[in-house]
Coordinates of C-alpha atoms and ligand atoms in Angstrom, one line a residue:
X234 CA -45.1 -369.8 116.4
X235 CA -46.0 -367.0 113.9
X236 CA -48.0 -363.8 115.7
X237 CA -50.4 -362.3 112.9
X238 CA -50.4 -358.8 115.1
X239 CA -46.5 -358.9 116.0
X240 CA -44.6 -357.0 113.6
X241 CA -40.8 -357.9 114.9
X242 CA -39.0 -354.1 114.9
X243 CA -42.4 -352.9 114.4
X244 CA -42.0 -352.7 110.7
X245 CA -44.6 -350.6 109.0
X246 CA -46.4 -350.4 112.3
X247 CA -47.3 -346.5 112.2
X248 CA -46.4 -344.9 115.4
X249 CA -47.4 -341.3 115.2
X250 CA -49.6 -338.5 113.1
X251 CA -47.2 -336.5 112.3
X252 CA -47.0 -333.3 109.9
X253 CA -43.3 -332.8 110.1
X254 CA -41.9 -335.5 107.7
X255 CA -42.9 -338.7 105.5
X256 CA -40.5 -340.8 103.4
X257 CA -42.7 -340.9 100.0
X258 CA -41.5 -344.1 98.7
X259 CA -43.1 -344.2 95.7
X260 CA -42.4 -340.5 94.3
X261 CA -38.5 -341.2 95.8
X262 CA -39.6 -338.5 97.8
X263 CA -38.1 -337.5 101.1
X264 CA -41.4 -334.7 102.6
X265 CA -40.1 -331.8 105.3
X266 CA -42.7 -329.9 106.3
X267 CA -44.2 -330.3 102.7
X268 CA -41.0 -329.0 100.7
X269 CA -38.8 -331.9 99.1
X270 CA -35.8 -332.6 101.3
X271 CA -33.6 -332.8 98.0
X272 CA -34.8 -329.3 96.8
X273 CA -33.8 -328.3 100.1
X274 CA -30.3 -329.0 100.7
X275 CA -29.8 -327.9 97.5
X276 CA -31.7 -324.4 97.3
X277 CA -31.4 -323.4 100.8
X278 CA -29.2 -324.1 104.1
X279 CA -28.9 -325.8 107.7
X280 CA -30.0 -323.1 109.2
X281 CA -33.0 -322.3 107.1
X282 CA -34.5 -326.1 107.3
X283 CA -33.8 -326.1 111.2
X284 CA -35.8 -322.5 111.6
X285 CA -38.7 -324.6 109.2
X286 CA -38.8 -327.5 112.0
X287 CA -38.8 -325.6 114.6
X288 CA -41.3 -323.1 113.9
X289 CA -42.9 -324.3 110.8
X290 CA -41.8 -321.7 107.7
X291 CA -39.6 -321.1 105.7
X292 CA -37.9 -318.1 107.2
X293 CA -36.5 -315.3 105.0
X294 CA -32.8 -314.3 104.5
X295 CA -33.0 -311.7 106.7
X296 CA -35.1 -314.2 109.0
X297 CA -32.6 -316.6 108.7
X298 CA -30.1 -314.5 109.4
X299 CA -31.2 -313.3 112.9
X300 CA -32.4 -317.2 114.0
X301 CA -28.5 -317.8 113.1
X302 CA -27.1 -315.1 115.1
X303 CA -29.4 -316.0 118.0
X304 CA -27.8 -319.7 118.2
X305 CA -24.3 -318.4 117.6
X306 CA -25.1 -316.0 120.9
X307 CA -26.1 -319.4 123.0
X308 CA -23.2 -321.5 121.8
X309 CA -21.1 -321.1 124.3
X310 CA -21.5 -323.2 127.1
X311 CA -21.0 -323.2 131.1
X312 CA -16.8 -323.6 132.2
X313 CA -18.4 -326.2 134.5
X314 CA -18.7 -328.2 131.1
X315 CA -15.1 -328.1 130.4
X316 CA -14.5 -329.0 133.6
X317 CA -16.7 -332.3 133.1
X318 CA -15.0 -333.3 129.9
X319 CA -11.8 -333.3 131.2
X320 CA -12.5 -335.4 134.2
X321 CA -14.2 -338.4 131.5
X322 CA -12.0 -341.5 131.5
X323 CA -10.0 -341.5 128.2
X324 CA -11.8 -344.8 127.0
X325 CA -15.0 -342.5 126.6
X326 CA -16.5 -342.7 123.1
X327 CA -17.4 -339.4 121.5
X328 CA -21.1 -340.2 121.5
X329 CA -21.5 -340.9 124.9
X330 CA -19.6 -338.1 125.6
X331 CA -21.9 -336.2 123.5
X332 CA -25.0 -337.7 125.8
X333 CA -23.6 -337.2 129.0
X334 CA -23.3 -333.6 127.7
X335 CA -26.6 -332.8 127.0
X336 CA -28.2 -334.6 129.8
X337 CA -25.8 -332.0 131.8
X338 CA -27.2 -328.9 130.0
X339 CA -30.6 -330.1 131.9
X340 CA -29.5 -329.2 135.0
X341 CA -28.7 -325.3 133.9
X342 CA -32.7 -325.1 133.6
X343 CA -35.0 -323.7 136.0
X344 CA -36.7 -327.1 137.5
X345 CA -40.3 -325.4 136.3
X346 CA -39.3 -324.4 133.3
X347 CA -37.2 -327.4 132.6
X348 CA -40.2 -329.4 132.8
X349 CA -43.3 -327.1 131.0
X350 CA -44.4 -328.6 128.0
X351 CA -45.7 -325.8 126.1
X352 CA -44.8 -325.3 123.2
X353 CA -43.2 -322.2 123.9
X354 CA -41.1 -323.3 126.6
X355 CA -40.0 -326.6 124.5
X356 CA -38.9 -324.7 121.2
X357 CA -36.7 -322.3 124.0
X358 CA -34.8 -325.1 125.1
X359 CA -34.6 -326.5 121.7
X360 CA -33.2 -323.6 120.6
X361 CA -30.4 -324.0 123.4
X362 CA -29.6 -327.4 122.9
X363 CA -29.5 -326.8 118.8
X364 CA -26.9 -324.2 119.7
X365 CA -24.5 -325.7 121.9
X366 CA -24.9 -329.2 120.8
X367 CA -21.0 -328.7 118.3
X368 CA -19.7 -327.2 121.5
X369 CA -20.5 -329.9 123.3
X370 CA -19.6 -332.8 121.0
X371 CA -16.5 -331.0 119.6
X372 CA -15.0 -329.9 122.7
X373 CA -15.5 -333.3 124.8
X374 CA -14.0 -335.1 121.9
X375 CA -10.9 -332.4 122.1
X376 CA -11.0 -333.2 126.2
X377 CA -10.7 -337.1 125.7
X378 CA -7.9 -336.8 123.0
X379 CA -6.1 -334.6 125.6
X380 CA -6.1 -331.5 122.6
X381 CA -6.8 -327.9 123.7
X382 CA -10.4 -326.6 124.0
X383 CA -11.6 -324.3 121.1
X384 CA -14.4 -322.1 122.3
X385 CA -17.2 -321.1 119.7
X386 CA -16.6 -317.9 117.5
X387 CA -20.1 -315.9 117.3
X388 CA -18.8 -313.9 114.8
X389 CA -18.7 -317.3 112.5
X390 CA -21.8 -318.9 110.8
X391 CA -22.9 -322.3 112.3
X392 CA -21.6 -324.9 110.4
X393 CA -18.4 -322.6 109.9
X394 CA -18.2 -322.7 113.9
X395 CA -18.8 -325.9 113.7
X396 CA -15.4 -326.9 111.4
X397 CA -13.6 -323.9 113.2
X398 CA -13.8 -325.9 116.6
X399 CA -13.0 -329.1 114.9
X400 CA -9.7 -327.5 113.4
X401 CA -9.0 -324.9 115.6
X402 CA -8.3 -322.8 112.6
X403 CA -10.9 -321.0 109.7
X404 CA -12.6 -323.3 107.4
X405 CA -12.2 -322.9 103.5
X406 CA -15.8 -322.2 101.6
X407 CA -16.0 -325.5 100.4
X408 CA -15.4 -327.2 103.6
X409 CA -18.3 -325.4 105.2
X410 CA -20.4 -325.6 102.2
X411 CA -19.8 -329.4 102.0
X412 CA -20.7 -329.8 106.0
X413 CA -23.8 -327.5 105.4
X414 CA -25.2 -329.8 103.1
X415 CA -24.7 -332.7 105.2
X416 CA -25.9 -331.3 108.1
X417 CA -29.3 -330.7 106.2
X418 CA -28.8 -333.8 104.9
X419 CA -29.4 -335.4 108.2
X420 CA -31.7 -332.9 109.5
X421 CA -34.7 -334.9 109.9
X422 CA -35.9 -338.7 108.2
X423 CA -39.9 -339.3 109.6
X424 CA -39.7 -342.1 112.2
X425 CA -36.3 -343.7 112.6
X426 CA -35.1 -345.2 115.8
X427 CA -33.3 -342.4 117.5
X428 CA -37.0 -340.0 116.8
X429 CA -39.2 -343.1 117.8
X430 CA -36.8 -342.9 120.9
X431 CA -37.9 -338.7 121.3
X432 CA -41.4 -339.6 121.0
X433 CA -41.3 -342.1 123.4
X434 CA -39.9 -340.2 126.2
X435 CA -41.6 -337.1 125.1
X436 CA -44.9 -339.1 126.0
X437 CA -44.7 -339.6 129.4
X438 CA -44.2 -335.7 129.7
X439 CA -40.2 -335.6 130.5
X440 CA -37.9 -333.1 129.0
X441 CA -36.7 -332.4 126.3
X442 CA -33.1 -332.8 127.4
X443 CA -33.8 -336.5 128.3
X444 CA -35.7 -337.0 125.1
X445 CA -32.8 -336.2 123.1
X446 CA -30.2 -337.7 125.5
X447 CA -31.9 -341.0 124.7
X448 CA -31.9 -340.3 121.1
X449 CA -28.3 -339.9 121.5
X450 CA -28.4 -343.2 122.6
X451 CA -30.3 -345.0 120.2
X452 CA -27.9 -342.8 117.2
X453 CA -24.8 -344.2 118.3
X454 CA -25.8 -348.3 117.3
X455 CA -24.1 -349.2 114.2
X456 CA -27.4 -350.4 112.7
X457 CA -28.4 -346.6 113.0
X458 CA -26.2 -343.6 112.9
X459 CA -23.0 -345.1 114.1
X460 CA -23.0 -347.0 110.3
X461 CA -21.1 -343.6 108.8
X462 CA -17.9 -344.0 111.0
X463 CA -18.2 -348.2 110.3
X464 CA -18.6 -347.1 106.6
X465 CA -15.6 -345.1 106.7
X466 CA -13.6 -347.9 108.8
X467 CA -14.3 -350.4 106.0
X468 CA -13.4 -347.8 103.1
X469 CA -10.0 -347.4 104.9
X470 CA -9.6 -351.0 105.1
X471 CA -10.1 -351.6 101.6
X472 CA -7.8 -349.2 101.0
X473 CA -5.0 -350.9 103.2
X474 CA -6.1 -354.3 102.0
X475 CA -5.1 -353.2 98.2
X476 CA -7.6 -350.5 97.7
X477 CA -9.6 -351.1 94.0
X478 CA -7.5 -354.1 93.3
X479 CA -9.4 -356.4 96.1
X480 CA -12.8 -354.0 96.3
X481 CA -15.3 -356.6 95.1
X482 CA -13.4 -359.5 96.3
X483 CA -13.6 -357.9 99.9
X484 CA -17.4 -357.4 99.7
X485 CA -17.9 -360.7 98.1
X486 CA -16.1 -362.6 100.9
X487 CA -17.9 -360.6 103.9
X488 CA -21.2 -361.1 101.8
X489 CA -20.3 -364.9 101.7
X490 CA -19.8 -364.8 105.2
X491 CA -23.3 -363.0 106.1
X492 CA -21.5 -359.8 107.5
X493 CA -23.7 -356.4 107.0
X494 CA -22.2 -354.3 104.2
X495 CA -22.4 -350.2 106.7
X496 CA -24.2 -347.8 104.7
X497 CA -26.2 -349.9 102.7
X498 CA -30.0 -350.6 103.1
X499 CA -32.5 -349.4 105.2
X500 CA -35.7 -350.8 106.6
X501 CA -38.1 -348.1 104.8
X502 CA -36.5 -348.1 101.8
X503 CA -34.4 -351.4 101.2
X504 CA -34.6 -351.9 97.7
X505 CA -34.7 -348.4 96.3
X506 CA -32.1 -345.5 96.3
X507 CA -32.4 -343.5 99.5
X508 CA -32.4 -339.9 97.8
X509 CA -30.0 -338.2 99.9
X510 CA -26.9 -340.8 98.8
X511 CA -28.0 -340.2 95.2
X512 CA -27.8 -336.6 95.4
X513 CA -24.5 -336.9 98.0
X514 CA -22.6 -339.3 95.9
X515 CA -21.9 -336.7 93.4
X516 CA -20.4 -334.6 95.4
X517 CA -17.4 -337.4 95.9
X518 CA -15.5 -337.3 92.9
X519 CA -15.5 -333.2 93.3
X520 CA -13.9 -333.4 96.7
X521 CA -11.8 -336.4 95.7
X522 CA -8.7 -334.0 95.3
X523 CA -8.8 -332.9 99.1
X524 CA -7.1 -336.0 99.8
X525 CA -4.1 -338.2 98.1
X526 CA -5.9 -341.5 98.3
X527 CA -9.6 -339.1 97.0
X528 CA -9.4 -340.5 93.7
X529 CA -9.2 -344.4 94.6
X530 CA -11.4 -344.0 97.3
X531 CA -13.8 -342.5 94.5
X532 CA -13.6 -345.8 92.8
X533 CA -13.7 -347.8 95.6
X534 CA -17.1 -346.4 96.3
X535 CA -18.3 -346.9 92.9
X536 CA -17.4 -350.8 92.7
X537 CA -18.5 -351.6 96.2
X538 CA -22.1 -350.0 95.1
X539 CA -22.2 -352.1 91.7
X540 CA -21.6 -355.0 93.5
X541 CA -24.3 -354.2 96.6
X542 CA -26.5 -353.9 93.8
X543 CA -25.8 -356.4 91.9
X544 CA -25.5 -359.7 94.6
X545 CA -28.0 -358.3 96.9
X546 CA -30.8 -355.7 95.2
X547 CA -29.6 -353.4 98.0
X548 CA -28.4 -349.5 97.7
X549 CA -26.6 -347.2 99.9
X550 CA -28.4 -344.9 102.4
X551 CA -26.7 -341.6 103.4
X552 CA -24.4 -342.8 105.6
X553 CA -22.4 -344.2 102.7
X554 CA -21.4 -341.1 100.3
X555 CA -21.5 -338.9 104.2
X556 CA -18.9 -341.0 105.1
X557 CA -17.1 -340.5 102.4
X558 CA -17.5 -336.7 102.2
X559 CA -16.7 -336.1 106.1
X560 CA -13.5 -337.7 105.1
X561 CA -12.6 -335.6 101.9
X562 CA -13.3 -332.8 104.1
X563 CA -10.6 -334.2 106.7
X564 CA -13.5 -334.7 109.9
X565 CA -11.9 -336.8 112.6
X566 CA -13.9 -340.5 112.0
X567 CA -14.8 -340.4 115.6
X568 CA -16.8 -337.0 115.1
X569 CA -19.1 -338.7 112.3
X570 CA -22.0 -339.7 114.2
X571 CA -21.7 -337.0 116.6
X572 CA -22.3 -334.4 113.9
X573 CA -24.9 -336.7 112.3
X574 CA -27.0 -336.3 115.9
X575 CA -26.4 -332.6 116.0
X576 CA -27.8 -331.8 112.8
X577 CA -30.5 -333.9 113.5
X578 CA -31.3 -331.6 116.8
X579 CA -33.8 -330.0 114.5
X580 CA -35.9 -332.6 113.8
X581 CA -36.1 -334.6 116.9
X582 CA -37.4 -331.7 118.6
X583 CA -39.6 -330.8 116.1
X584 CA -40.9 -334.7 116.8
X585 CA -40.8 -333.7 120.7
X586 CA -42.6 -330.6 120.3
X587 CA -45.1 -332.2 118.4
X588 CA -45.8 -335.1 121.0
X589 CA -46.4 -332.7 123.4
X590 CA -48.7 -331.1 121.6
X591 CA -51.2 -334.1 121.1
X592 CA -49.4 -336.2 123.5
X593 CA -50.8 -339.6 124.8
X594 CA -48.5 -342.4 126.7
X595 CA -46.7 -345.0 125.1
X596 CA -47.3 -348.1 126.4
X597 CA -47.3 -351.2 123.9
X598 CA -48.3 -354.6 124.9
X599 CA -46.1 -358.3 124.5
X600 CA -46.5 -361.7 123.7
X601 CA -45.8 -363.9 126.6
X602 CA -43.5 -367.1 125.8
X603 CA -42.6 -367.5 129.4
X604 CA -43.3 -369.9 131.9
X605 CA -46.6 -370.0 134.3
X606 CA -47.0 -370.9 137.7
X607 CA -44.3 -371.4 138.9
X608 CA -43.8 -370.7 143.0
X609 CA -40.9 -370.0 145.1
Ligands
ACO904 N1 -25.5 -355.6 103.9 C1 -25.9 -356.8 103.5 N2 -27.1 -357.3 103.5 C2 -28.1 -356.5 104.0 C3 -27.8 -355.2 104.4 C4 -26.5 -354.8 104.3 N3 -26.2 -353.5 104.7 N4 -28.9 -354.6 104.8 C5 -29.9 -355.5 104.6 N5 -29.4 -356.7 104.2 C6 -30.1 -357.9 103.8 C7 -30.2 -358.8 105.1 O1 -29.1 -359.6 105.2 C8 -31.5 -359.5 104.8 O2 -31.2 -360.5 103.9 P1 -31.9 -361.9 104.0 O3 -33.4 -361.7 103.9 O4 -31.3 -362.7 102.8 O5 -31.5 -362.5 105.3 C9 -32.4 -358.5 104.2 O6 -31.4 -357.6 103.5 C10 -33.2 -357.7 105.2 O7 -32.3 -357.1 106.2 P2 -32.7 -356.8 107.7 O8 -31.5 -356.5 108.5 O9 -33.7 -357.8 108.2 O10 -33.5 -355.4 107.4 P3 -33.9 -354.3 108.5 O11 -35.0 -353.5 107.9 O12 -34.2 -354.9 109.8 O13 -32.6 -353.5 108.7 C11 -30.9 -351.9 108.4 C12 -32.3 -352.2 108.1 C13 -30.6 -352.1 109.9 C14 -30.6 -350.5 108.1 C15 -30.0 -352.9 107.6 O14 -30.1 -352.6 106.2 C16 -28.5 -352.8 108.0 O15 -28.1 -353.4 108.9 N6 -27.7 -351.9 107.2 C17 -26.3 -351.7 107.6 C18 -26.3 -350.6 108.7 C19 -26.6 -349.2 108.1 O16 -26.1 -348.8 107.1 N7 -27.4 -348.5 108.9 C20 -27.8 -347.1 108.6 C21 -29.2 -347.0 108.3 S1 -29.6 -345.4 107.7 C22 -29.4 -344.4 109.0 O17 -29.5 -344.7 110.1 C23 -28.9 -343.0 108.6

């Protein structure tokens, strides 16, 4: 049976009014608050794009400056936190670690407060969680692989924190510059699963905490955010395989065999470049030397692209060159998607704020292929 009204993963079904992004297809555009995302990452920073989502401008230097020192003050988090990472089981993964964290920070809130859905009141907790969201993911990965805690520095920039708690020494320049850009990279992409997940428990007027503790959730799939550290498991594997040698033959075979190539395609823009990857993927072959194996890798990306785009039409979305780059820039793989769902912070409570502030319940209907009258 074919449903003329059922879209199946409600493709092109729009969701929301929204005037905090929009994926311009056509003009290869990706819209943040009406600058061009490109433009952004490279003209300004993280912390500049996350102070436009939040409050809607553009802030200053000096602006900047003083939203950054304010999240580097609420970084730290309760010891009660440490406690709870160490007693996880071992076979936690770092993303659910992640979510359990968060959905912990909820209960550090005022029960009124926790719940008022001003606008107010949400960007305040926004703020908190956008500021001890590395401390979280960093530290419960450091709990599960039985390594010492690093606290956050406030003397440090974010994304310099963020490296320095990764390490547990100070980052070089182009190690933070490199994470900067991703971060913004990732800040915020209109309606993808893990927002749609915000929005949806933004609308029956819970928190924010649990909003983004489901988002979490929904980031962690392979078919979503997890694809950066599945990228990066595949690139390794090439590598061990024979490395450029067997690169085309390898995707050739798991084509044959109908397997998903990670970090390539994407439902909104499936045949076209997504423009982050184009403007990442030059960013490879300058960080290539940060690592022995760099260069190869380098090429393995290259011919694993051509032949993506040359048996299937299809192009790499950002989780491909990100992989990549976190690697280059010696990021544990299991941190990838983690970081990935911290930058984004920003814009999935931008998304939250803004379904509170024209909020109406959502409640979609089925299609019922079930049996009828039956009796016990
Ligand atoms: N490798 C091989 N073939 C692919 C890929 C891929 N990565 N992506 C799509 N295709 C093919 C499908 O096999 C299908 O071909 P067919 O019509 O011949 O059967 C066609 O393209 C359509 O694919 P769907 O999976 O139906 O497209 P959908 O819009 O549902 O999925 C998705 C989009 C999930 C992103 C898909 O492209 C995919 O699985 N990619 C790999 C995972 C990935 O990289 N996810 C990250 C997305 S971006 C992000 O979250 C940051």
């Amino acid at each position: 049976m074919s449903y003329p009204n059922y879209k199946p993963g409600l493709e092109g079904v729009i969701a929301a009014i929204t005037k905090i992004s929009y994926l311009d297809t056509e003009k290869e555009q990706i819209i943040v608050r009406g600058y061009d995302l490109i433009e952004l990452i490279e003209k300004t920073s993280y912390i500049k794009v996350a102070y436009l989502l939040l409050y809607n401008r553009l802030p200053s230097d000096e602006q900047a400056k003083e939203f950054e020192k304010s999240l580097m003050a609420e970084a730290e988090i309760p010891d009660s936190m440490y406690q709870l990472f160490s007693l996880m089981p071992k076979t936690t993964q770092a993303m659910d670690a992640l979510r359990t964290g968060i959905s912990f920070l909820a209960g550090y809130e005022d029960p009124d407060f926790l719940m008022d859905t001003s606008t107010k009141a949400n960007e305040a907790k926004a703020l908190k969680i956008l500021a001890k969201a590395p401390t979280i993911a960093v530290n419960s990965y450091r709990a599960l692989k039985g390594m010492p805690f690093v606290r956050p520095n406030r003397e440090l920039g974010y994304a310099e924190n963020f490296i320095y708690m990764i390490k547990g020494e100070k980052p070089t320049a182009t190690e933070v510059d490199t994470l900067d850009k991703i971060l913004t990279a990732y800040i915020e992409h209109e309606m993808p699963n893990s927002t749609f997940a915000v929005r949806v428990v933004a609308s029956t007027l819970s928190d924010i905490y649990g909003a983004i503790t489901s988002a979490v959730a929904s980031l962690k799939g392979p078919l979503h955010g997890g694809a950066n550290e599945a990228a990066m498991k595949m690139f390794l594997e090439v590598l061990s395989l024979g490395g450029v040698k067997i690169a085309e033959k390898y995707i050739l075979e798991k084509l044959a065999r109908k397997d998903k190539i990670m970090g390539f395609g994407h439902r909104v823009y499936m045949k076209k470049y997504d423009p982050r990857a184009y403007l990442l993927k030059d960013y490879i072959p300058k960080l290539a030397h940060l690592r022995p194996e760099g260069a190869e890798l380098a090429q393995i990306y290259e011919i694993i692209a051509k032949v993506m785009e040359r048996e299937k039409g299809i192009f790499p979305n950002a989780d491909y060159p990100i992989a990549l780059l976190y690697y280059l820039i010696h990021i544990p793989i299991d941190l990838y998607t983690p970081i990935f769902l911290c930058s984004r912070i920003a814009g999935l409570a931008a998304h939250h704020i803004e379904q509170h502030e024209n909020n109406r319940l959502f409640r979609p209907r089925v299609i019922y292929e079930g049996e009828r009258d039956l009796h016990p």
